[in-house]
Short mmCIF file of C-alpha atoms in Angstrom, two decimals:
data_model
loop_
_atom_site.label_atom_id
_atom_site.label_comp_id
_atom_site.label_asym_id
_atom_site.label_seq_id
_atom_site.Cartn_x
_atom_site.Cartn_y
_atom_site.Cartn_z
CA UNK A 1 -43.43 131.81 111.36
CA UNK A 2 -41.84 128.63 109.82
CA UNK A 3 -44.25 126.53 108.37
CA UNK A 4 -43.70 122.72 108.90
CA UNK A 5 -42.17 121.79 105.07
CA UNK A 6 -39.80 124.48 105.63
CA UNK A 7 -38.61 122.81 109.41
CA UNK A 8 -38.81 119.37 108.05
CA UNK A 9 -36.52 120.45 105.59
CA UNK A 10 -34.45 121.65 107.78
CA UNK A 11 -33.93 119.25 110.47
CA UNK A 12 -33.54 116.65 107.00
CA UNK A 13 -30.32 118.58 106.30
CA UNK A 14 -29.65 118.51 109.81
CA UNK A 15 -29.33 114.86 109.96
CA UNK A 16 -27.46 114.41 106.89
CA UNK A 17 -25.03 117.08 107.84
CA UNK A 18 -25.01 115.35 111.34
CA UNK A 19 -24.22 112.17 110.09
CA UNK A 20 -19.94 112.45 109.28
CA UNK A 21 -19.77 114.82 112.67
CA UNK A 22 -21.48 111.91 114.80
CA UNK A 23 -19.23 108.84 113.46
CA UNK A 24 -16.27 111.10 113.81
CA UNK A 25 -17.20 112.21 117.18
CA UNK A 26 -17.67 108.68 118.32
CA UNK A 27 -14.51 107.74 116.27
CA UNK A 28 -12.60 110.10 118.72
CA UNK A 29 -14.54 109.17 121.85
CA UNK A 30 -13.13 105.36 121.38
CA UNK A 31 -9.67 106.52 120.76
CA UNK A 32 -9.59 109.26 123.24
CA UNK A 33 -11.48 107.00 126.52
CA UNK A 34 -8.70 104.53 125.91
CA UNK A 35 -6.11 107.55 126.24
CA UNK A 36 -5.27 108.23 122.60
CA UNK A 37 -5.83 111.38 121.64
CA UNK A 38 -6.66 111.49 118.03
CA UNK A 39 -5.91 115.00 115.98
CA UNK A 40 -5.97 112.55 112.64
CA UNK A 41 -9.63 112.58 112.43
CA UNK A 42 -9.62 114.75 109.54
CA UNK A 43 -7.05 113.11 107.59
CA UNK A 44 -8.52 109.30 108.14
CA UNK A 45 -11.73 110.87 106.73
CA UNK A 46 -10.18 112.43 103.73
CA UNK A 47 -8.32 108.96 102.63
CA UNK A 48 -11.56 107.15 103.40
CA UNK A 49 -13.83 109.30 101.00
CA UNK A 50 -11.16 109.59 98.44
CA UNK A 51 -10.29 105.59 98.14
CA UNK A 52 -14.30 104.43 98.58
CA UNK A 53 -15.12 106.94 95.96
CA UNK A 54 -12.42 105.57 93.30
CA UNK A 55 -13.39 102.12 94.13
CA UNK A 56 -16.87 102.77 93.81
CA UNK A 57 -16.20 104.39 90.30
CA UNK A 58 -13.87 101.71 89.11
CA UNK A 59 -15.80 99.12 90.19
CA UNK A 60 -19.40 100.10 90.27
CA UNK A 61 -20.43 98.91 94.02
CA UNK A 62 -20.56 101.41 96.70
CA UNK A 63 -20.37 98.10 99.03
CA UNK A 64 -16.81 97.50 97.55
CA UNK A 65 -16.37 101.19 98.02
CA UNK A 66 -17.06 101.03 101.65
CA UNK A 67 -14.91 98.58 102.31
CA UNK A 68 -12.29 100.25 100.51
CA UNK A 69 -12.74 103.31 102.76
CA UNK A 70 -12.73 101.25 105.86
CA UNK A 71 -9.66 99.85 105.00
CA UNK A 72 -8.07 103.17 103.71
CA UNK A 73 -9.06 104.63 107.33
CA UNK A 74 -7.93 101.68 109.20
CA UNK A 75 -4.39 101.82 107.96
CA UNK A 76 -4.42 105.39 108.83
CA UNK A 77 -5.10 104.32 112.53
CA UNK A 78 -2.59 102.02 112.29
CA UNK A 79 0.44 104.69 111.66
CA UNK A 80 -0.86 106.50 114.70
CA UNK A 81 -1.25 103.93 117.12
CA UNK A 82 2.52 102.25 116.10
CA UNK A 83 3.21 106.03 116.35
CA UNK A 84 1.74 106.61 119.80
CA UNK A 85 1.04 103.34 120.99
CA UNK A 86 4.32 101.03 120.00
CA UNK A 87 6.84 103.75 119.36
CA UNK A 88 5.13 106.36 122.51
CA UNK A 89 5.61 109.13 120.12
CA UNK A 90 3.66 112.45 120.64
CA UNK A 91 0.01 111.46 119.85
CA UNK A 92 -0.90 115.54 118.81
CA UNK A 93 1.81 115.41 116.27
CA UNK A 94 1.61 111.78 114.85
CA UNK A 95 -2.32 112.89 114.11
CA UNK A 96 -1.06 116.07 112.47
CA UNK A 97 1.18 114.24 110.53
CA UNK A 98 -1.23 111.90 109.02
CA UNK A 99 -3.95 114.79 108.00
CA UNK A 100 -0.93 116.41 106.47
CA UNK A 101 -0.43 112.86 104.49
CA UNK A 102 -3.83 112.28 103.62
CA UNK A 103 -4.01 115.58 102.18
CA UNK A 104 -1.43 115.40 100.35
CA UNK A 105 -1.52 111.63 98.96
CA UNK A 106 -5.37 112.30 97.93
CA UNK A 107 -4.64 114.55 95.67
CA UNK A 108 -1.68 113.23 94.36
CA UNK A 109 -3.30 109.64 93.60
CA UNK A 110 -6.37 111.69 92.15
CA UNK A 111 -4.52 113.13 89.43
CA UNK A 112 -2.21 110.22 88.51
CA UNK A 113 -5.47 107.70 88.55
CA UNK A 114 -7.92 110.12 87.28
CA UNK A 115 -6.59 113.50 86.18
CA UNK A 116 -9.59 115.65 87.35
CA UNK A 117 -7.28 117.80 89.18
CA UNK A 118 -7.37 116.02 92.05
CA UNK A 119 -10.90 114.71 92.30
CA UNK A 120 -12.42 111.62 91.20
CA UNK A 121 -15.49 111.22 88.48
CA UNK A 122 -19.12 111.45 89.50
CA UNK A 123 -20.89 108.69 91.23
CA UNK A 124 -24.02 107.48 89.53
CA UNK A 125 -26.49 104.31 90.02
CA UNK A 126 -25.03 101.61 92.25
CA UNK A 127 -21.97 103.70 92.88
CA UNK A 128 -23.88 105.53 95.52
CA UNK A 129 -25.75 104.88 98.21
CA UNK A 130 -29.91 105.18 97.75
CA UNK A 131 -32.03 106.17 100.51
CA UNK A 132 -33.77 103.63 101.79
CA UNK A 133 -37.98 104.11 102.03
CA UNK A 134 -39.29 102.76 105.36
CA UNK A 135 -42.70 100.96 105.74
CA UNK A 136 -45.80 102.37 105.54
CA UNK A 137 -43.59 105.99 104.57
CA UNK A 138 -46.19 106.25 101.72
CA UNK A 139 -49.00 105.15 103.75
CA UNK A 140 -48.85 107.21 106.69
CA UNK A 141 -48.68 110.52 104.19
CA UNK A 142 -51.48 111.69 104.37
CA UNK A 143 -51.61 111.84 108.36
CA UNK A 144 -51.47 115.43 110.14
CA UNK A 145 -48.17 116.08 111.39
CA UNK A 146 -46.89 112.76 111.76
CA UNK A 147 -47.01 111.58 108.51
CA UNK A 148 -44.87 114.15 106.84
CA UNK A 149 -42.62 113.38 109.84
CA UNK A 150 -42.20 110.06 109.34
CA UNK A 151 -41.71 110.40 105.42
CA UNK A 152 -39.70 113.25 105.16
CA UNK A 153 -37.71 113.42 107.96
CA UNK A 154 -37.15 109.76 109.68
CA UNK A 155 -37.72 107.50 105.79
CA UNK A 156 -35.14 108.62 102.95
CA UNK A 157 -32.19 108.52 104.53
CA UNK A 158 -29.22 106.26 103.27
CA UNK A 159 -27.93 102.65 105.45
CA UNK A 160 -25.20 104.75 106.64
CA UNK A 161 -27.56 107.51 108.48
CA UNK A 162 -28.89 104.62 110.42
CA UNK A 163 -25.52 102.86 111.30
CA UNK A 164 -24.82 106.34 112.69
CA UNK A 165 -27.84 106.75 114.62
CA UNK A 166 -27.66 102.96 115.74
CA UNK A 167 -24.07 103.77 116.46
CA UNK A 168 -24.93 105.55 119.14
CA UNK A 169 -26.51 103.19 122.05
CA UNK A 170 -24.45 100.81 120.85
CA UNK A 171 -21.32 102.51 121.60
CA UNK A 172 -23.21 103.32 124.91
CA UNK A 173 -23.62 100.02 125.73
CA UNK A 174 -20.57 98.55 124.52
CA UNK A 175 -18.66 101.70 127.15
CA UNK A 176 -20.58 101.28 130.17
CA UNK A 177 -22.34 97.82 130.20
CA UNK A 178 -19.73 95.09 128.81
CA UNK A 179 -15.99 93.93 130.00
CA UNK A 180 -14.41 95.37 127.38
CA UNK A 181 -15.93 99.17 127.91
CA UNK A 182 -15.11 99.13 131.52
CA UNK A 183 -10.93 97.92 130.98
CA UNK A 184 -10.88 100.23 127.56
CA UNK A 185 -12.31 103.50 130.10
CA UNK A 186 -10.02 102.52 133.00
CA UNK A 187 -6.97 102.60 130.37
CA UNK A 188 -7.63 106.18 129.94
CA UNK A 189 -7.75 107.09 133.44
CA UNK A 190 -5.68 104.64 135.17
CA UNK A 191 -3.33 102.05 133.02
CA UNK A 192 -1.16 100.74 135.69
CA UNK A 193 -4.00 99.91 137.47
CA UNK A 194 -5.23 97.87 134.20
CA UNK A 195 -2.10 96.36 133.99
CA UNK A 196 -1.90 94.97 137.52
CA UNK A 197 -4.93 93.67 137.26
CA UNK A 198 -3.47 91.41 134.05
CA UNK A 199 -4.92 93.31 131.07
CA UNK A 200 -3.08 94.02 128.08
CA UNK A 201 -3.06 98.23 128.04
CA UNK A 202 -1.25 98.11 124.59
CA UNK A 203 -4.14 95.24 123.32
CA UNK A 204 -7.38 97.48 124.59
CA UNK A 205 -5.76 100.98 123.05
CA UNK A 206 -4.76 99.50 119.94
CA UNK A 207 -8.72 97.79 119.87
CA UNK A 208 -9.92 101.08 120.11
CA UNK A 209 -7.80 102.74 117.47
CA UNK A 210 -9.31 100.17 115.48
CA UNK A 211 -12.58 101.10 116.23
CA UNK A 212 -11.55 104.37 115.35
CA UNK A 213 -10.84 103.70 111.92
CA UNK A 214 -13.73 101.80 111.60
CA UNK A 215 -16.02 105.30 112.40
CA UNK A 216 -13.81 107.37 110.22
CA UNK A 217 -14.01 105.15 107.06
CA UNK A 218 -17.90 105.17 107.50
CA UNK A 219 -17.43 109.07 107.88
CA UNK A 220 -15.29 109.16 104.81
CA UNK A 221 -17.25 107.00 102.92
CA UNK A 222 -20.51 108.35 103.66
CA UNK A 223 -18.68 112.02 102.80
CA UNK A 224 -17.96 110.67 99.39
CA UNK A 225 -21.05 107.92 98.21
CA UNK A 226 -24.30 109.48 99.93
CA UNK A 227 -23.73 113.21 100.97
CA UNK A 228 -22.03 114.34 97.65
CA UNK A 229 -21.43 112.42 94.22
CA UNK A 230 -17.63 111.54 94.71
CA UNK A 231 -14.36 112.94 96.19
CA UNK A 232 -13.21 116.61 95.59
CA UNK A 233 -9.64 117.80 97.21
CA UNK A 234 -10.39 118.76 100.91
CA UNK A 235 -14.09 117.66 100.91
CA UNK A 236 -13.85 117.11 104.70
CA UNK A 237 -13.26 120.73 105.25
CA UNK A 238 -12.59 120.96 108.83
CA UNK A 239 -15.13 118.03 109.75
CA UNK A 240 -12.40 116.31 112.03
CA UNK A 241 -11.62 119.19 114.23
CA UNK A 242 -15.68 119.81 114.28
CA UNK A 243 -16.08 116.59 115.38
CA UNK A 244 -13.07 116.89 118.40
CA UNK A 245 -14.78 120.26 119.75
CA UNK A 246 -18.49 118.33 119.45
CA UNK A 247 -16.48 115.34 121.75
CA UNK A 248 -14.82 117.89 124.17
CA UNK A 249 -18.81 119.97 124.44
CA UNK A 250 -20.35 115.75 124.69
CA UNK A 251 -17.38 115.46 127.56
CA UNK A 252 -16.93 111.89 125.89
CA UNK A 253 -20.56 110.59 126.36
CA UNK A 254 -21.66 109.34 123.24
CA UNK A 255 -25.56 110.42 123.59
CA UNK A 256 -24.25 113.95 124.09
CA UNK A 257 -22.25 113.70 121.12
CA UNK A 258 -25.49 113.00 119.55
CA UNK A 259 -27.21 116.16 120.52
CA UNK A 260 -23.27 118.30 119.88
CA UNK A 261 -23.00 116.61 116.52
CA UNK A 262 -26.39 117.80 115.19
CA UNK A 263 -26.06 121.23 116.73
CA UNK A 264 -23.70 121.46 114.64
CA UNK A 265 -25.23 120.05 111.60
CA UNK A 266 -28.27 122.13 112.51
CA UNK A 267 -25.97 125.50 112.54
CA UNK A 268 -24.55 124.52 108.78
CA UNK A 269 -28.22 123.55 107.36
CA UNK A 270 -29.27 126.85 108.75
CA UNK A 271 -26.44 128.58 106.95
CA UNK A 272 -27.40 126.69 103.69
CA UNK A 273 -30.82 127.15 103.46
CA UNK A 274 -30.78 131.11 104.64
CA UNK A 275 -27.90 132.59 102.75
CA UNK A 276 -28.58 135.82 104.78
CA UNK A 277 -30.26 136.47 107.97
CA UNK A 278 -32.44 139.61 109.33
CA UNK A 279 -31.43 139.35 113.02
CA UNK A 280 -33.62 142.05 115.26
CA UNK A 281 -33.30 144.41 112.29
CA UNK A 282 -29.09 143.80 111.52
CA UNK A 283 -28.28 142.05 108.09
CA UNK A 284 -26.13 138.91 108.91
CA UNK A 285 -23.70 138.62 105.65
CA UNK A 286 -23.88 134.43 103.34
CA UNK A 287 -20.13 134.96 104.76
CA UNK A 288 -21.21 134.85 108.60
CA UNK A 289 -24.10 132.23 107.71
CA UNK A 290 -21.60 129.90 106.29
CA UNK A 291 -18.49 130.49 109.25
CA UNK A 292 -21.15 129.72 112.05
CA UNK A 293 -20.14 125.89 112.22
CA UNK A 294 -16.62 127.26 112.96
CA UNK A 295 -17.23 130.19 115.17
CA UNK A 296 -19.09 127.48 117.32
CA UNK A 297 -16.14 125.34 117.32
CA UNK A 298 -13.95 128.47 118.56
CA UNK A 299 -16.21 129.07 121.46
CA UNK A 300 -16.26 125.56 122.20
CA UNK A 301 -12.44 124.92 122.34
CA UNK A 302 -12.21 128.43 124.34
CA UNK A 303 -14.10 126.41 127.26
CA UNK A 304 -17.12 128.94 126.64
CA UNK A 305 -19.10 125.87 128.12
CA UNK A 306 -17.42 125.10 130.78
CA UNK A 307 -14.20 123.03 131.85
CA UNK A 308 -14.48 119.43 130.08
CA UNK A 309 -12.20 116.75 131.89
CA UNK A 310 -10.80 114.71 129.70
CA UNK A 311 -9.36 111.60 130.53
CA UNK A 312 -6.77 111.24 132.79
CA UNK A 313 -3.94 109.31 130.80
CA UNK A 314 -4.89 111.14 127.64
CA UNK A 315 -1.98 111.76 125.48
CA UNK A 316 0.14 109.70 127.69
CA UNK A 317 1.99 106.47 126.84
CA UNK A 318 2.12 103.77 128.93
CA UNK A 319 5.62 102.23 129.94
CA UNK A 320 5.19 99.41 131.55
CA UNK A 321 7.24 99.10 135.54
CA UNK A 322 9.57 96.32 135.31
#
């Protein structure tokens, strides 16, 4: 049996692991309920860990790092939507195209600014984020069951756990209980409709590819500052398609992408804490332990869960009837 350190532990990693998954999940939920699909997840996370970390380094602050990742992520979203949006280019390739960039220009700005192969220097002191110590976290210790609960697994976290967390009934609330939800949802299933009724279609999609980038450079940044110690060439290692197949299993609710993203984030703290598994009697190799985030993914994109509708004008753009 697994005592209750071991399951704290556990379900800790699960959050932090969560965390990236759940902003890029709702990252693509934005983009993808106003009808932009959005295969560039990866890639705006990449540039966003690898510019907040430099910043961070060069300038100390992991605030001005943030910001720096924001901004790295929003540009990103701003080559897809003139892509898709302005130029009604093919969304799937235009996202391709910029994990392809972001791959290639992290790497290449790595070396020329810090020649670490690639990678920037480790983050130490106010370069990275702390975890933050709720009240009464020392207080409430010593109480059975919900003290160690409290302490360990909801105190010690870093701001951007929280935003994430917070994150998600606000984008719930911002989708299905204000203006601006309601037009951005009907734009993915209906933009004529929006249109006749006065609304700018090109305004609400580009809003939400903004609020796109906004996720992702938290993601990126959160990648780079809090999980780990700085950026290392493809630190988001598959993250952004993780994040697409957690959206299609949440069918683009964001408190199901909640419980998708931390499946997910369970599966890989799982696979880090038991490097190999006993599983009725059949050795499960660290290789199968550490592929499990992935193989989930598979089975999720194969429609093992059943037919997700996406939205109607998804990876369509909008020409406007003259």
């Amino acid at each position: 049996m697994m005592d209750l350190p071991t399951l704290l532990q556990i379900l800790d990693s699960t959050i932090r692991l969560g965390t990236p998954l759940l902003l890029a999940c709702l990252a693509g939920l934005f983009s993808e309920r106003a009808g932009i699909f959005d295969i560039g997840l990866e890639g705006k996370m990449l540039a966003a860990a690898f510019l907040s970390a430099a910043v961070a380094f060069v300038t100390g602050s992991v605030w001005l790092g943030l910001v720096a990742g924001i901004v790295a992520s929003l540009l990103m979203s701003a080559i897809h939507g003139l892509a898709s949006i302005t130029f009604r280019g093919n969304q799937l390739i235009s996202g391709v195209a910029i994990n392809f960039l972001a791959s290639g220009l992290t790497v290449l700005l790595g070396q020329y600014w810090f020649a670490l192969g690639g990678r920037t220097p480790s983050l130490e002191g106010a370069a990275r984020f702390a975890p933050i110590t709720l009240p009464f976290a020392e207080e409430l210790r010593g109480v059975p069951v919900l003290g160690p609960v409290y302490r360990e697994l909801i105190s010690g976290h870093t701001a951007l756990v929280y935003v994430a967390l917070l994150a998600v009934p606000a984008s719930w609330w911002l989708l299905y209980r204000t203006r601006f939800g309601l037009r951005l949802r009907a734009v993915g299933e209906n933009p004529a409709a929006v249109d006749t009724a006065g609304v700018s279609v090109v305004g609400i999609r580009y809003a939400a590819v903004a609020i796109c980038g906004l996720l992702t450079g938290l993601a990126g940044a959160y990648l780079a500052c809090s999980l780990s110690a700085g950026f290392v060439k493809e630190m988001t290692a598959g993250r952004g398609y993780i994040a697409l197949a957690a959206l299609i299993f949440a069918k683009w609710r964001p408190w199901q992408a909640l419980g998708a993203t931390m499946l997910f984030g369970l599966l890989e703290a799982v696979a880090n804490r038991y490097q190999s598994l006993n599983l009725w009697g059949l050795p499960l190799p660290v290789q199968f332990m550490q592929a499990l985030p992935y193989i989930l993914t598979v089975i999720i994109l194969a429609g093992f869960v059943g037919k997700a509708i996406p939205p109607r004008a998804g990876g369509q753009p909008y020409v406007k009837e003259r």
